[in-house]
Amino acid sequence: NMLLRGIRLLSTSASKSAFVFDIDGVLIRGNKPIPQAKTALELLNKEKVPFLLLTNGGGVTEKKRAEFLSDKLGVELSANQLVQSHTPLQILGEKHAYDRILVVGGVNDEARKCALEYGFQDVIIPMDIVKQNPSVSPHHRYTVEQLSKYTREVDLLKPIEAIAVFNDPRDMGTDIQVTLDLLNSAGGLIGTQRKVPTVHRSTPLIPIIFSNDDFIWANDYPIPRFGQGAFRMVVESLYKKINNCSEMDSLILGKPYAIQYDYAKKALAKWHVELTSKHGNGHVHSSGAFAQEINNPTNLQFNRIYMVGDNPASDIKGANDNGWESMLVRTGVYNNEPLGSLVALPSAGVHDDVLEAVKYGLNQ
Ligand code: G3P
Ligand code: MG
């Protein structure tokens, strides 16, 4: 009958499209929610359309961020719906790719907690090094309280094997100094200096991973603010100066790069299965089919994935490059510049806000 047909149509179309939202400039700005965000997400929940949040932000665990956002937006979000800039590093953590790493960025020791949760065994933050010898960064900005509360006693004679920048530095001066010290160290040891190499000058002594390359991002200030990409530029230009070379090798994650979109696609497929089995029998982890689909999420292809973002250089470019549909909103970085001047054109249009974008997508 008509009713059944209607339901079938709805569930077919619902299972075939999915939404992915950027966070800063789309759902929130600073600590303030964007007014239309709650209704937009509730609408998708009502229609049972799966969605994920894909942000270049981070510095805390996915669980903590999901709790913060659930509270701010007034919509229940799962940690499994969140891909932050550093979330793919979980793969390296689980593999125990490095023995000891330096994690840069984020508030206090939150990023360390996150790295430990990913499976990294021995995680140092710049504050630990400052605590042991404040002269490493003579003008550091840490308080006595921070230095006692968030640091760990670490043996600095054990080498650091890699640097992972999880989020924007809070004490940029210290992070620049410690990062460059290590990139130019002898054997990854703090307080040592390698001889400037004659070949492979562009290769730092230990690898550095930047979790995003956002030059700017939108908080609650009227003009966009510098992001981690600006930190990368500073590190890189000092590295080039020190080593008298024209490049610095590094790995960059985050939007607009394929690695992030691939990761998010798998996360979305897993979330879709979790969502479907929740609605089905309430036993999310008990079904064999669930486990099978989780391990082979490519079986779950969406016809369309809509990326709703505010930054043409990250959200929109990445979506376009990876075969997703892109929608640009006016609530963040994008400031009504002529479309022709943008790095990437949104394939599914420009919308006033996230709610307009969701309504548009649902009607396609
Ligand atoms: O640090 C936050 C930032 O660079 C951008 O976050 O959510 O707009 O990708 P988002
Ligand atoms: Mg944004």
Short mmCIF file of N, CA, C and O in Angstrom, two decimals, residues 167-231:
data_model
loop_
_atom_site.label_atom_id
_atom_site.label_comp_id
_atom_site.label_asym_id
_atom_site.label_seq_id
_atom_site.Cartn_x
_atom_site.Cartn_y
_atom_site.Cartn_z
N ASN A 167 47.28 19.62 17.80
CA ASN A 167 46.38 20.77 17.79
C ASN A 167 47.23 22.04 17.81
O ASN A 167 48.44 21.99 17.97
N ASP A 168 46.56 23.19 17.71
CA ASP A 168 47.28 24.47 17.75
C ASP A 168 48.04 24.59 19.07
O ASP A 168 47.48 24.28 20.12
N PRO A 169 49.28 25.06 19.03
CA PRO A 169 50.03 25.27 20.27
C PRO A 169 49.35 26.28 21.18
O PRO A 169 48.70 27.22 20.70
N ARG A 170 49.47 26.07 22.49
CA ARG A 170 48.97 27.05 23.45
C ARG A 170 50.09 28.01 23.85
O ARG A 170 49.85 29.18 24.09
N ASP A 171 51.31 27.48 23.98
CA ASP A 171 52.46 28.35 24.19
C ASP A 171 53.33 28.19 22.94
O ASP A 171 54.24 27.36 22.88
N MET A 172 53.00 29.00 21.95
CA MET A 172 53.61 28.85 20.62
C MET A 172 55.14 28.98 20.69
O MET A 172 55.87 28.27 20.01
N GLY A 173 55.64 29.92 21.54
CA GLY A 173 57.09 30.13 21.65
C GLY A 173 57.80 28.86 22.07
O GLY A 173 58.78 28.43 21.44
N THR A 174 57.30 28.23 23.13
CA THR A 174 57.92 26.99 23.63
C THR A 174 57.82 25.89 22.57
O THR A 174 58.80 25.17 22.32
N ASP A 175 56.66 25.75 21.97
CA ASP A 175 56.48 24.66 21.00
C ASP A 175 57.37 24.83 19.77
O ASP A 175 57.90 23.85 19.25
N ILE A 176 57.58 26.07 19.34
CA ILE A 176 58.49 26.31 18.21
C ILE A 176 59.90 25.89 18.60
O ILE A 176 60.58 25.16 17.86
N GLN A 177 60.33 26.31 19.77
CA GLN A 177 61.70 26.03 20.20
C GLN A 177 61.93 24.53 20.37
O GLN A 177 62.88 23.97 19.81
N VAL A 178 61.06 23.87 21.11
CA VAL A 178 61.24 22.44 21.39
C VAL A 178 61.16 21.63 20.09
O VAL A 178 61.95 20.71 19.85
N THR A 179 60.21 21.98 19.24
CA THR A 179 60.05 21.26 17.97
C THR A 179 61.31 21.38 17.12
O THR A 179 61.85 20.37 16.62
N LEU A 180 61.82 22.60 16.97
CA LEU A 180 63.02 22.77 16.13
C LEU A 180 64.25 22.14 16.76
O LEU A 180 65.10 21.59 16.05
N ASP A 181 64.33 22.20 18.08
CA ASP A 181 65.45 21.51 18.77
C ASP A 181 65.48 20.04 18.37
O ASP A 181 66.51 19.50 18.02
N LEU A 182 64.30 19.42 18.42
CA LEU A 182 64.26 17.97 18.15
C LEU A 182 64.48 17.63 16.69
O LEU A 182 65.14 16.66 16.37
N LEU A 183 63.93 18.46 15.81
CA LEU A 183 64.11 18.20 14.37
C LEU A 183 65.58 18.28 13.99
O LEU A 183 66.03 17.68 13.02
N ASN A 184 66.33 19.06 14.76
CA ASN A 184 67.76 19.28 14.46
C ASN A 184 68.67 18.66 15.53
O ASN A 184 69.82 19.04 15.67
N SER A 185 68.13 17.70 16.27
CA SER A 185 68.90 17.11 17.37
C SER A 185 69.82 16.01 16.86
O SER A 185 69.76 15.59 15.70
N ALA A 186 70.68 15.54 17.76
CA ALA A 186 71.49 14.35 17.45
C ALA A 186 70.75 13.17 18.08
O ALA A 186 70.67 13.08 19.31
N GLY A 187 70.13 12.33 17.26
CA GLY A 187 69.50 11.11 17.76
C GLY A 187 68.19 11.30 18.52
O GLY A 187 67.81 10.43 19.30
N GLY A 188 67.53 12.44 18.34
CA GLY A 188 66.23 12.63 19.01
C GLY A 188 66.35 12.94 20.49
O GLY A 188 65.38 12.80 21.24
N LEU A 189 67.54 13.37 20.90
CA LEU A 189 67.74 13.68 22.32
C LEU A 189 67.64 15.18 22.57
O LEU A 189 68.26 15.98 21.86
N ILE A 190 66.88 15.53 23.58
CA ILE A 190 66.74 16.93 23.98
C ILE A 190 68.10 17.46 24.43
O ILE A 190 68.85 16.76 25.14
N GLY A 191 68.42 18.69 24.00
CA GLY A 191 69.68 19.29 24.45
C GLY A 191 70.88 18.91 23.60
O GLY A 191 72.01 19.19 23.97
N THR A 192 70.61 18.24 22.46
CA THR A 192 71.72 17.90 21.56
C THR A 192 71.47 18.57 20.21
O THR A 192 70.35 18.99 19.90
N GLN A 193 72.52 18.63 19.40
CA GLN A 193 72.40 19.28 18.10
C GLN A 193 73.16 18.47 17.05
O GLN A 193 74.34 18.16 17.26
N ARG A 194 72.48 18.15 15.96
CA ARG A 194 73.18 17.41 14.90
C ARG A 194 74.05 18.37 14.11
O ARG A 194 73.84 19.60 14.15
N LYS A 195 74.99 17.79 13.37
CA LYS A 195 75.75 18.60 12.42
C LYS A 195 74.83 18.85 11.22
O LYS A 195 74.11 17.93 10.81
N VAL A 196 74.82 20.05 10.69
CA VAL A 196 73.94 20.31 9.53
C VAL A 196 74.33 19.35 8.41
O VAL A 196 75.49 19.28 8.02
N PRO A 197 73.38 18.53 7.95
CA PRO A 197 73.73 17.53 6.94
C PRO A 197 74.11 18.18 5.60
O PRO A 197 73.59 19.24 5.26
N THR A 198 74.99 17.53 4.87
CA THR A 198 75.36 18.08 3.56
C THR A 198 74.41 17.56 2.48
O THR A 198 74.14 18.22 1.50
N VAL A 199 73.90 16.31 2.68
CA VAL A 199 72.85 15.82 1.77
C VAL A 199 71.57 15.64 2.58
O VAL A 199 71.61 15.59 3.80
N HIS A 200 70.46 15.52 1.88
CA HIS A 200 69.15 15.37 2.53
C HIS A 200 68.91 16.42 3.61
O HIS A 200 68.47 16.11 4.71
N ARG A 201 69.27 17.64 3.30
CA ARG A 201 69.07 18.71 4.28
C ARG A 201 67.61 18.89 4.64
O ARG A 201 67.27 19.34 5.72
N SER A 202 66.75 18.55 3.68
CA SER A 202 65.32 18.77 3.91
C SER A 202 64.71 17.72 4.84
O SER A 202 63.54 17.83 5.20
N THR A 203 65.48 16.68 5.21
CA THR A 203 64.92 15.64 6.08
C THR A 203 65.30 15.89 7.54
O THR A 203 66.47 15.82 7.91
N PRO A 204 64.32 16.17 8.37
CA PRO A 204 64.60 16.37 9.79
C PRO A 204 65.14 15.08 10.42
O PRO A 204 64.91 13.99 9.89
N LEU A 205 65.80 15.22 11.55
CA LEU A 205 66.39 14.05 12.21
C LEU A 205 65.30 13.06 12.62
O LEU A 205 65.49 11.85 12.54
N ILE A 206 64.17 13.55 13.09
CA ILE A 206 63.02 12.66 13.36
C ILE A 206 61.81 13.18 12.57
O ILE A 206 61.72 14.38 12.28
N PRO A 207 60.90 12.27 12.20
CA PRO A 207 59.74 12.71 11.40
C PRO A 207 58.79 13.61 12.20
O PRO A 207 58.67 13.46 13.42
N ILE A 208 58.15 14.51 11.50
CA ILE A 208 57.12 15.35 12.13
C ILE A 208 55.80 15.21 11.37
O ILE A 208 55.77 15.23 10.13
N ILE A 209 54.73 15.02 12.12
CA ILE A 209 53.39 14.89 11.54
C ILE A 209 52.55 16.07 12.02
O ILE A 209 52.41 16.29 13.22
N PHE A 210 52.03 16.84 11.07
CA PHE A 210 51.08 17.91 11.42
C PHE A 210 49.68 17.34 11.19
O PHE A 210 49.41 16.80 10.12
N SER A 211 48.79 17.50 12.15
CA SER A 211 47.48 16.87 11.99
C SER A 211 46.52 17.70 11.15
O SER A 211 45.47 17.20 10.75
N ASN A 212 46.84 18.98 10.92
CA ASN A 212 46.08 19.72 9.91
C ASN A 212 46.92 20.86 9.38
O ASN A 212 47.96 21.20 9.96
N ASP A 213 46.46 21.43 8.29
CA ASP A 213 47.23 22.51 7.68
C ASP A 213 46.38 23.76 7.49
O ASP A 213 46.57 24.53 6.56
N ASP A 214 45.42 23.96 8.41
CA ASP A 214 44.55 25.14 8.29
C ASP A 214 45.35 26.43 8.54
O ASP A 214 45.82 26.64 9.66
N PHE A 215 45.43 27.24 7.53
CA PHE A 215 46.07 28.55 7.73
C PHE A 215 45.19 29.41 8.64
O PHE A 215 45.67 30.07 9.55
N ILE A 216 43.88 29.36 8.39
CA ILE A 216 42.93 30.10 9.24
C ILE A 216 41.74 29.23 9.61
O ILE A 216 41.47 28.23 8.96
N TRP A 217 41.04 29.63 10.64
CA TRP A 217 39.79 28.97 11.06
C TRP A 217 38.92 29.99 11.76
O TRP A 217 39.39 31.09 12.10
N ALA A 218 37.64 29.65 11.96
CA ALA A 218 36.68 30.63 12.51
C ALA A 218 36.28 30.31 13.93
O ALA A 218 35.64 29.30 14.19
N ASN A 219 36.65 31.18 14.87
CA ASN A 219 36.08 31.07 16.22
C ASN A 219 35.06 32.20 16.38
O ASN A 219 34.47 32.65 15.39
N ASP A 220 34.81 32.68 17.62
CA ASP A 220 33.80 33.72 17.79
C ASP A 220 34.33 35.14 17.57
O ASP A 220 33.60 36.10 17.77
N TYR A 221 35.57 35.28 17.16
CA TYR A 221 36.11 36.59 16.77
C TYR A 221 35.63 36.92 15.35
O TYR A 221 35.46 36.02 14.54
N PRO A 222 35.40 38.21 15.07
CA PRO A 222 34.83 38.52 13.75
C PRO A 222 35.72 38.16 12.54
O PRO A 222 35.21 37.94 11.45
N ILE A 223 37.03 38.14 12.75
CA ILE A 223 37.94 37.84 11.62
C ILE A 223 38.59 36.47 11.87
O ILE A 223 38.92 36.16 13.02
N PRO A 224 38.76 35.63 10.81
CA PRO A 224 39.38 34.31 11.02
C PRO A 224 40.73 34.39 11.75
O PRO A 224 41.47 35.37 11.59
N ARG A 225 41.03 33.36 12.52
CA ARG A 225 42.27 33.29 13.32
C ARG A 225 43.26 32.32 12.69
O ARG A 225 42.89 31.39 11.99
N PHE A 226 44.57 32.52 12.99
CA PHE A 226 45.60 31.58 12.50
C PHE A 226 45.36 30.21 13.11
O PHE A 226 45.02 30.10 14.28
N GLY A 227 45.61 29.18 12.31
CA GLY A 227 45.47 27.80 12.80
C GLY A 227 46.81 27.08 12.78
O GLY A 227 47.87 27.70 12.69
N GLN A 228 46.72 25.75 12.82
CA GLN A 228 47.93 24.93 12.88
C GLN A 228 48.81 25.10 11.64
O GLN A 228 50.03 24.95 11.70
N GLY A 229 48.17 25.41 10.53
CA GLY A 229 48.92 25.62 9.29
C GLY A 229 49.89 26.78 9.41
O GLY A 229 51.00 26.76 8.84
N ALA A 230 49.50 27.80 10.15
CA ALA A 230 50.38 28.95 10.37
C ALA A 230 51.58 28.52 11.23
O ALA A 230 52.72 28.94 10.98
N PHE A 231 51.32 27.65 12.22
CA PHE A 231 52.41 27.09 13.04
C PHE A 231 53.38 26.29 12.15
O PHE A 231 54.60 26.41 12.26
#
